[in-house]
Amino acid sequence: MSRIGRAPITVPPKVQVNWTENNLVTVKGPKGELNTQISPALKLKLENGSLEVARPSDSKEHKAQHGLYRSLINNMVVGVTTGYTTQLEIHGVGYRAAKVGENLIIQVGYSHPVEVQPPAGVSFTVDGVD
């Protein structure tokens, strides 16, 4: 059995999870709304703030879909509650990063500084040196 697929998804009180008959899952929370289409073979059950994904058989295809779609729905719940962060650590002599306005200026071995403009909905922060 899929260990990932069997794990229940904890749905916080501020999050609403809805799905249609053809398994279009919509997750709404404080940071926005996400939706995805999952396999119509899978069944969803929300009970006491816990969402479970069930598969109809133990076929290889259903096992793979079970874990995949459970992970996708869990990531949607995380995305609408806390959001996502990515951290980059720069180590070495001569490597630097600075924030100028909203843009990130990095010097990482090129002959010139590289300026990165953030896409919509993304922000940069630069922490101090150790």
Short mmCIF file of N, CA and C in Angstrom, two decimals:
data_model
loop_
_atom_site.label_atom_id
_atom_site.label_comp_id
_atom_site.label_asym_id
_atom_site.label_seq_id
_atom_site.Cartn_x
_atom_site.Cartn_y
_atom_site.Cartn_z
N MET A 1 0.83 -1.20 0.00
CA MET A 1 0.00 0.00 0.00
C MET A 1 0.87 1.25 0.00
N SER A 2 0.30 2.30 -0.46
CA SER A 2 1.01 3.56 -0.49
C SER A 2 1.00 4.18 0.91
N ARG A 3 2.17 4.35 1.47
CA ARG A 3 2.24 4.96 2.80
C ARG A 3 1.86 6.43 2.75
N ILE A 4 2.26 7.10 1.68
CA ILE A 4 1.92 8.51 1.54
C ILE A 4 0.42 8.66 1.33
N GLY A 5 -0.16 7.85 0.49
CA GLY A 5 -1.58 7.94 0.19
C GLY A 5 -2.47 7.66 1.38
N ARG A 6 -2.04 6.79 2.28
CA ARG A 6 -2.86 6.44 3.44
C ARG A 6 -2.85 7.52 4.51
N ALA A 7 -1.85 8.38 4.53
CA ALA A 7 -1.75 9.41 5.57
C ALA A 7 -2.87 10.44 5.40
N PRO A 8 -3.59 10.75 6.46
CA PRO A 8 -4.65 11.76 6.35
C PRO A 8 -4.06 13.16 6.22
N ILE A 9 -4.80 14.04 5.57
CA ILE A 9 -4.40 15.43 5.40
C ILE A 9 -5.11 16.25 6.48
N THR A 10 -4.35 16.92 7.32
CA THR A 10 -4.94 17.77 8.35
C THR A 10 -5.36 19.08 7.72
N VAL A 11 -6.65 19.40 7.84
CA VAL A 11 -7.20 20.63 7.27
C VAL A 11 -7.43 21.62 8.41
N PRO A 12 -6.67 22.73 8.46
CA PRO A 12 -6.85 23.72 9.51
C PRO A 12 -8.25 24.34 9.46
N PRO A 13 -8.71 24.93 10.57
CA PRO A 13 -10.05 25.49 10.62
C PRO A 13 -10.29 26.63 9.62
N LYS A 14 -9.24 27.37 9.25
CA LYS A 14 -9.40 28.50 8.33
C LYS A 14 -9.46 28.07 6.87
N VAL A 15 -9.30 26.79 6.60
CA VAL A 15 -9.22 26.29 5.23
C VAL A 15 -10.49 25.53 4.87
N GLN A 16 -10.99 25.79 3.65
CA GLN A 16 -12.15 25.07 3.13
C GLN A 16 -11.71 24.21 1.96
N VAL A 17 -12.07 22.93 1.99
CA VAL A 17 -11.77 22.01 0.90
C VAL A 17 -13.10 21.55 0.32
N ASN A 18 -13.28 21.78 -0.98
CA ASN A 18 -14.49 21.35 -1.68
C ASN A 18 -14.09 20.59 -2.93
N TRP A 19 -14.94 19.67 -3.38
CA TRP A 19 -14.70 18.96 -4.63
C TRP A 19 -16.03 18.68 -5.31
N THR A 20 -15.95 18.57 -6.64
CA THR A 20 -17.14 18.31 -7.45
C THR A 20 -17.26 16.82 -7.73
N GLU A 21 -18.30 16.45 -8.45
CA GLU A 21 -18.51 15.04 -8.79
C GLU A 21 -17.39 14.46 -9.64
N ASN A 22 -16.81 15.29 -10.50
CA ASN A 22 -15.71 14.81 -11.35
C ASN A 22 -14.34 15.07 -10.72
N ASN A 23 -14.30 15.29 -9.39
CA ASN A 23 -13.07 15.44 -8.60
C ASN A 23 -12.23 16.66 -8.96
N LEU A 24 -12.86 17.79 -9.15
CA LEU A 24 -12.15 19.06 -9.24
C LEU A 24 -12.06 19.59 -7.80
N VAL A 25 -10.87 19.54 -7.22
CA VAL A 25 -10.66 19.91 -5.81
C VAL A 25 -10.30 21.38 -5.73
N THR A 26 -11.00 22.12 -4.85
CA THR A 26 -10.75 23.53 -4.61
C THR A 26 -10.41 23.71 -3.14
N VAL A 27 -9.29 24.40 -2.87
CA VAL A 27 -8.86 24.66 -1.50
C VAL A 27 -8.78 26.17 -1.33
N LYS A 28 -9.54 26.71 -0.35
CA LYS A 28 -9.54 28.15 -0.07
C LYS A 28 -8.99 28.37 1.32
N GLY A 29 -8.15 29.41 1.45
CA GLY A 29 -7.57 29.73 2.73
C GLY A 29 -7.18 31.18 2.82
N PRO A 30 -6.50 31.57 3.89
CA PRO A 30 -6.13 32.97 4.09
C PRO A 30 -5.22 33.55 3.00
N LYS A 31 -4.41 32.72 2.36
CA LYS A 31 -3.47 33.21 1.35
C LYS A 31 -3.96 33.04 -0.08
N GLY A 32 -5.20 32.61 -0.26
CA GLY A 32 -5.72 32.49 -1.62
C GLY A 32 -6.50 31.23 -1.86
N GLU A 33 -6.64 30.91 -3.13
CA GLU A 33 -7.43 29.76 -3.55
C GLU A 33 -6.66 28.99 -4.62
N LEU A 34 -6.64 27.65 -4.48
CA LEU A 34 -5.99 26.77 -5.44
C LEU A 34 -6.97 25.68 -5.84
N ASN A 35 -6.84 25.21 -7.08
CA ASN A 35 -7.67 24.08 -7.49
C ASN A 35 -6.90 23.19 -8.44
N THR A 36 -7.28 21.91 -8.46
CA THR A 36 -6.66 20.93 -9.34
C THR A 36 -7.66 19.82 -9.63
N GLN A 37 -7.47 19.21 -10.77
CA GLN A 37 -8.30 18.08 -11.18
C GLN A 37 -7.57 16.80 -10.79
N ILE A 38 -8.22 15.94 -10.01
CA ILE A 38 -7.60 14.66 -9.65
C ILE A 38 -8.33 13.54 -10.38
N SER A 39 -7.78 12.36 -10.33
CA SER A 39 -8.34 11.21 -11.03
C SER A 39 -9.76 10.92 -10.55
N PRO A 40 -10.70 10.71 -11.47
CA PRO A 40 -12.08 10.43 -11.07
C PRO A 40 -12.23 9.09 -10.34
N ALA A 41 -11.24 8.21 -10.43
CA ALA A 41 -11.33 6.93 -9.75
C ALA A 41 -11.16 7.06 -8.24
N LEU A 42 -10.46 8.10 -7.79
CA LEU A 42 -10.19 8.27 -6.36
C LEU A 42 -11.39 8.89 -5.65
N LYS A 43 -11.55 8.53 -4.40
CA LYS A 43 -12.65 9.06 -3.58
C LYS A 43 -12.06 9.90 -2.45
N LEU A 44 -12.73 11.01 -2.13
CA LEU A 44 -12.30 11.90 -1.05
C LEU A 44 -13.32 11.85 0.07
N LYS A 45 -12.82 11.95 1.32
CA LYS A 45 -13.70 11.96 2.48
C LYS A 45 -13.15 12.93 3.51
N LEU A 46 -13.96 13.94 3.87
CA LEU A 46 -13.56 14.93 4.87
C LEU A 46 -14.33 14.67 6.14
N GLU A 47 -13.59 14.45 7.24
CA GLU A 47 -14.22 14.12 8.50
C GLU A 47 -13.40 14.66 9.65
N ASN A 48 -13.99 15.49 10.51
CA ASN A 48 -13.34 16.03 11.71
C ASN A 48 -12.03 16.75 11.39
N GLY A 49 -11.99 17.55 10.34
CA GLY A 49 -10.80 18.31 9.99
C GLY A 49 -9.69 17.47 9.40
N SER A 50 -10.04 16.29 8.91
CA SER A 50 -9.06 15.39 8.32
C SER A 50 -9.60 14.90 6.98
N LEU A 51 -8.82 15.08 5.93
CA LEU A 51 -9.21 14.67 4.58
C LEU A 51 -8.46 13.39 4.22
N GLU A 52 -9.20 12.40 3.74
CA GLU A 52 -8.59 11.13 3.35
C GLU A 52 -8.86 10.87 1.88
N VAL A 53 -7.86 10.34 1.20
CA VAL A 53 -7.97 9.96 -0.20
C VAL A 53 -7.99 8.44 -0.25
N ALA A 54 -8.99 7.86 -0.95
CA ALA A 54 -9.12 6.41 -1.04
C ALA A 54 -9.06 5.98 -2.50
N ARG A 55 -8.47 4.81 -2.73
CA ARG A 55 -8.38 4.29 -4.09
C ARG A 55 -9.31 3.08 -4.23
N PRO A 56 -9.78 2.83 -5.46
CA PRO A 56 -10.75 1.74 -5.64
C PRO A 56 -10.14 0.34 -5.65
N SER A 57 -8.85 0.22 -6.02
CA SER A 57 -8.24 -1.11 -6.09
C SER A 57 -6.75 -0.99 -5.76
N ASP A 58 -6.10 -2.14 -5.72
CA ASP A 58 -4.66 -2.17 -5.44
C ASP A 58 -3.83 -2.28 -6.71
N SER A 59 -4.38 -1.85 -7.84
CA SER A 59 -3.61 -1.90 -9.08
C SER A 59 -2.45 -0.91 -9.00
N LYS A 60 -1.44 -1.15 -9.79
CA LYS A 60 -0.24 -0.30 -9.77
C LYS A 60 -0.59 1.15 -10.11
N GLU A 61 -1.47 1.34 -11.09
CA GLU A 61 -1.87 2.69 -11.49
C GLU A 61 -2.60 3.42 -10.37
N HIS A 62 -3.51 2.73 -9.69
CA HIS A 62 -4.25 3.37 -8.61
C HIS A 62 -3.35 3.67 -7.41
N LYS A 63 -2.39 2.80 -7.15
CA LYS A 63 -1.45 3.06 -6.06
C LYS A 63 -0.63 4.32 -6.33
N ALA A 64 -0.16 4.46 -7.58
CA ALA A 64 0.64 5.63 -7.95
C ALA A 64 -0.20 6.90 -7.84
N GLN A 65 -1.42 6.86 -8.33
CA GLN A 65 -2.30 8.03 -8.27
C GLN A 65 -2.66 8.38 -6.83
N HIS A 66 -2.82 7.37 -6.00
CA HIS A 66 -3.19 7.57 -4.60
C HIS A 66 -2.19 8.47 -3.89
N GLY A 67 -0.91 8.12 -3.95
CA GLY A 67 0.12 8.91 -3.30
C GLY A 67 0.32 10.27 -3.95
N LEU A 68 0.27 10.32 -5.27
CA LEU A 68 0.48 11.56 -5.99
C LEU A 68 -0.58 12.59 -5.64
N TYR A 69 -1.84 12.22 -5.76
CA TYR A 69 -2.90 13.20 -5.55
C TYR A 69 -3.06 13.56 -4.07
N ARG A 70 -2.74 12.66 -3.18
CA ARG A 70 -2.74 13.00 -1.76
C ARG A 70 -1.69 14.08 -1.49
N SER A 71 -0.49 13.92 -2.08
CA SER A 71 0.58 14.91 -1.91
C SER A 71 0.20 16.25 -2.53
N LEU A 72 -0.41 16.23 -3.70
CA LEU A 72 -0.82 17.48 -4.35
C LEU A 72 -1.84 18.24 -3.51
N ILE A 73 -2.82 17.53 -2.97
CA ILE A 73 -3.84 18.19 -2.14
C ILE A 73 -3.21 18.72 -0.86
N ASN A 74 -2.31 17.96 -0.25
CA ASN A 74 -1.63 18.43 0.96
C ASN A 74 -0.82 19.69 0.68
N ASN A 75 -0.13 19.73 -0.47
CA ASN A 75 0.64 20.92 -0.84
C ASN A 75 -0.28 22.12 -1.07
N MET A 76 -1.46 21.88 -1.59
CA MET A 76 -2.42 22.97 -1.77
C MET A 76 -2.84 23.54 -0.41
N VAL A 77 -3.07 22.68 0.56
CA VAL A 77 -3.47 23.13 1.90
C VAL A 77 -2.34 23.94 2.53
N VAL A 78 -1.10 23.48 2.40
CA VAL A 78 0.04 24.22 2.92
C VAL A 78 0.18 25.56 2.22
N GLY A 79 -0.02 25.58 0.92
CA GLY A 79 0.12 26.81 0.14
C GLY A 79 -0.86 27.90 0.52
N VAL A 80 -2.10 27.53 0.84
CA VAL A 80 -3.10 28.55 1.19
C VAL A 80 -3.05 28.94 2.65
N THR A 81 -2.28 28.22 3.47
CA THR A 81 -2.17 28.59 4.88
C THR A 81 -0.87 29.33 5.19
N THR A 82 0.27 28.71 4.90
CA THR A 82 1.54 29.32 5.27
C THR A 82 2.32 29.86 4.08
N GLY A 83 2.00 29.41 2.88
CA GLY A 83 2.76 29.83 1.70
C GLY A 83 4.04 29.03 1.61
N TYR A 84 4.87 29.37 0.65
CA TYR A 84 6.11 28.64 0.41
C TYR A 84 7.30 29.59 0.48
N THR A 85 8.42 29.07 0.93
CA THR A 85 9.65 29.84 0.96
C THR A 85 10.78 29.00 0.39
N THR A 86 11.71 29.64 -0.23
CA THR A 86 12.93 29.00 -0.71
C THR A 86 14.09 29.82 -0.21
N GLN A 87 15.08 29.16 0.37
CA GLN A 87 16.23 29.86 0.91
C GLN A 87 17.47 29.50 0.11
N LEU A 88 18.26 30.49 -0.19
CA LEU A 88 19.52 30.30 -0.90
C LEU A 88 20.63 30.77 0.02
N GLU A 89 21.61 29.90 0.26
CA GLU A 89 22.76 30.27 1.07
C GLU A 89 23.94 30.49 0.13
N ILE A 90 24.61 31.61 0.30
CA ILE A 90 25.76 31.93 -0.53
C ILE A 90 27.00 31.84 0.35
N HIS A 91 27.93 30.96 -0.03
CA HIS A 91 29.17 30.77 0.71
C HIS A 91 30.35 31.03 -0.22
N GLY A 92 31.41 31.60 0.32
CA GLY A 92 32.62 31.78 -0.45
C GLY A 92 33.07 33.23 -0.49
N VAL A 93 34.33 33.40 -0.81
CA VAL A 93 34.92 34.72 -0.89
C VAL A 93 34.45 35.39 -2.17
N GLY A 94 33.97 36.62 -2.07
CA GLY A 94 33.56 37.38 -3.24
C GLY A 94 32.12 37.17 -3.66
N TYR A 95 31.42 36.26 -3.03
CA TYR A 95 30.01 36.06 -3.35
C TYR A 95 29.17 36.93 -2.42
N ARG A 96 28.28 37.74 -3.01
CA ARG A 96 27.48 38.66 -2.21
C ARG A 96 26.07 38.75 -2.78
N ALA A 97 25.16 39.17 -1.92
CA ALA A 97 23.79 39.45 -2.35
C ALA A 97 23.32 40.69 -1.61
N ALA A 98 22.56 41.53 -2.30
CA ALA A 98 22.01 42.75 -1.71
C ALA A 98 20.64 43.00 -2.33
N LYS A 99 19.79 43.61 -1.54
CA LYS A 99 18.46 43.95 -2.04
C LYS A 99 18.44 45.46 -2.31
N VAL A 100 18.12 45.83 -3.55
CA VAL A 100 18.03 47.23 -3.95
C VAL A 100 16.60 47.45 -4.42
N GLY A 101 15.82 48.18 -3.61
CA GLY A 101 14.40 48.31 -3.91
C GLY A 101 13.74 46.95 -3.75
N GLU A 102 13.04 46.49 -4.77
CA GLU A 102 12.46 45.15 -4.76
C GLU A 102 13.35 44.12 -5.43
N ASN A 103 14.40 44.58 -6.13
CA ASN A 103 15.26 43.69 -6.90
C ASN A 103 16.37 43.11 -6.04
N LEU A 104 16.90 41.97 -6.46
CA LEU A 104 17.99 41.30 -5.79
C LEU A 104 19.22 41.41 -6.69
N ILE A 105 20.31 41.94 -6.13
CA ILE A 105 21.58 42.05 -6.86
C ILE A 105 22.51 41.00 -6.27
N ILE A 106 22.97 40.06 -7.14
CA ILE A 106 23.87 39.02 -6.66
C ILE A 106 25.16 39.05 -7.46
N GLN A 107 26.27 38.82 -6.74
CA GLN A 107 27.59 38.72 -7.35
C GLN A 107 28.11 37.32 -7.02
N VAL A 108 28.04 36.46 -8.03
CA VAL A 108 28.35 35.05 -7.79
C VAL A 108 29.33 34.49 -8.82
N GLY A 109 30.36 35.26 -9.15
CA GLY A 109 31.40 34.75 -10.01
C GLY A 109 31.35 35.22 -11.45
N TYR A 110 30.32 35.95 -11.83
CA TYR A 110 30.29 36.52 -13.17
C TYR A 110 31.13 37.78 -13.21
N SER A 111 31.41 38.28 -14.39
CA SER A 111 32.20 39.50 -14.52
C SER A 111 31.39 40.73 -14.14
N HIS A 112 30.12 40.56 -13.95
CA HIS A 112 29.22 41.67 -13.63
C HIS A 112 28.18 41.21 -12.61
N PRO A 113 27.62 42.14 -11.84
CA PRO A 113 26.54 41.76 -10.93
C PRO A 113 25.29 41.36 -11.72
N VAL A 114 24.53 40.41 -11.17
CA VAL A 114 23.30 39.94 -11.80
C VAL A 114 22.12 40.51 -11.02
N GLU A 115 21.22 41.17 -11.75
CA GLU A 115 20.04 41.75 -11.11
C GLU A 115 18.83 40.87 -11.41
N VAL A 116 18.13 40.46 -10.35
CA VAL A 116 16.97 39.59 -10.49
C VAL A 116 15.74 40.36 -10.05
N GLN A 117 14.76 40.47 -10.94
CA GLN A 117 13.51 41.14 -10.61
C GLN A 117 12.51 40.08 -10.15
N PRO A 118 11.80 40.32 -9.04
CA PRO A 118 10.87 39.30 -8.54
C PRO A 118 9.61 39.22 -9.41
N PRO A 119 9.14 38.00 -9.68
CA PRO A 119 7.86 37.85 -10.36
C PRO A 119 6.71 38.32 -9.46
N ALA A 120 5.54 38.45 -10.00
CA ALA A 120 4.38 38.89 -9.22
C ALA A 120 4.13 37.91 -8.07
N GLY A 121 3.93 38.44 -6.88
CA GLY A 121 3.64 37.61 -5.71
C GLY A 121 4.86 37.06 -5.01
N VAL A 122 6.06 37.41 -5.46
CA VAL A 122 7.30 36.91 -4.86
C VAL A 122 8.06 38.08 -4.27
N SER A 123 8.65 37.88 -3.09
CA SER A 123 9.46 38.92 -2.48
C SER A 123 10.80 38.32 -2.04
N PHE A 124 11.82 39.18 -1.98
CA PHE A 124 13.15 38.77 -1.58
C PHE A 124 13.48 39.37 -0.22
N THR A 125 14.24 38.65 0.59
CA THR A 125 14.83 39.20 1.81
C THR A 125 16.29 38.77 1.84
N VAL A 126 17.14 39.61 2.37
CA VAL A 126 18.56 39.30 2.50
C VAL A 126 18.92 39.43 3.97
N ASP A 127 19.41 38.34 4.54
CA ASP A 127 19.83 38.34 5.94
C ASP A 127 21.27 38.78 6.03
N GLY A 128 21.66 39.24 7.22
CA GLY A 128 23.02 39.72 7.44
C GLY A 128 24.05 38.62 7.42
N VAL A 129 25.31 39.01 7.47
CA VAL A 129 26.43 38.07 7.46
C VAL A 129 26.56 37.48 8.86
N ASP A 130 26.98 36.19 8.92
CA ASP A 130 27.12 35.50 10.21
C ASP A 130 28.01 36.25 11.14
#
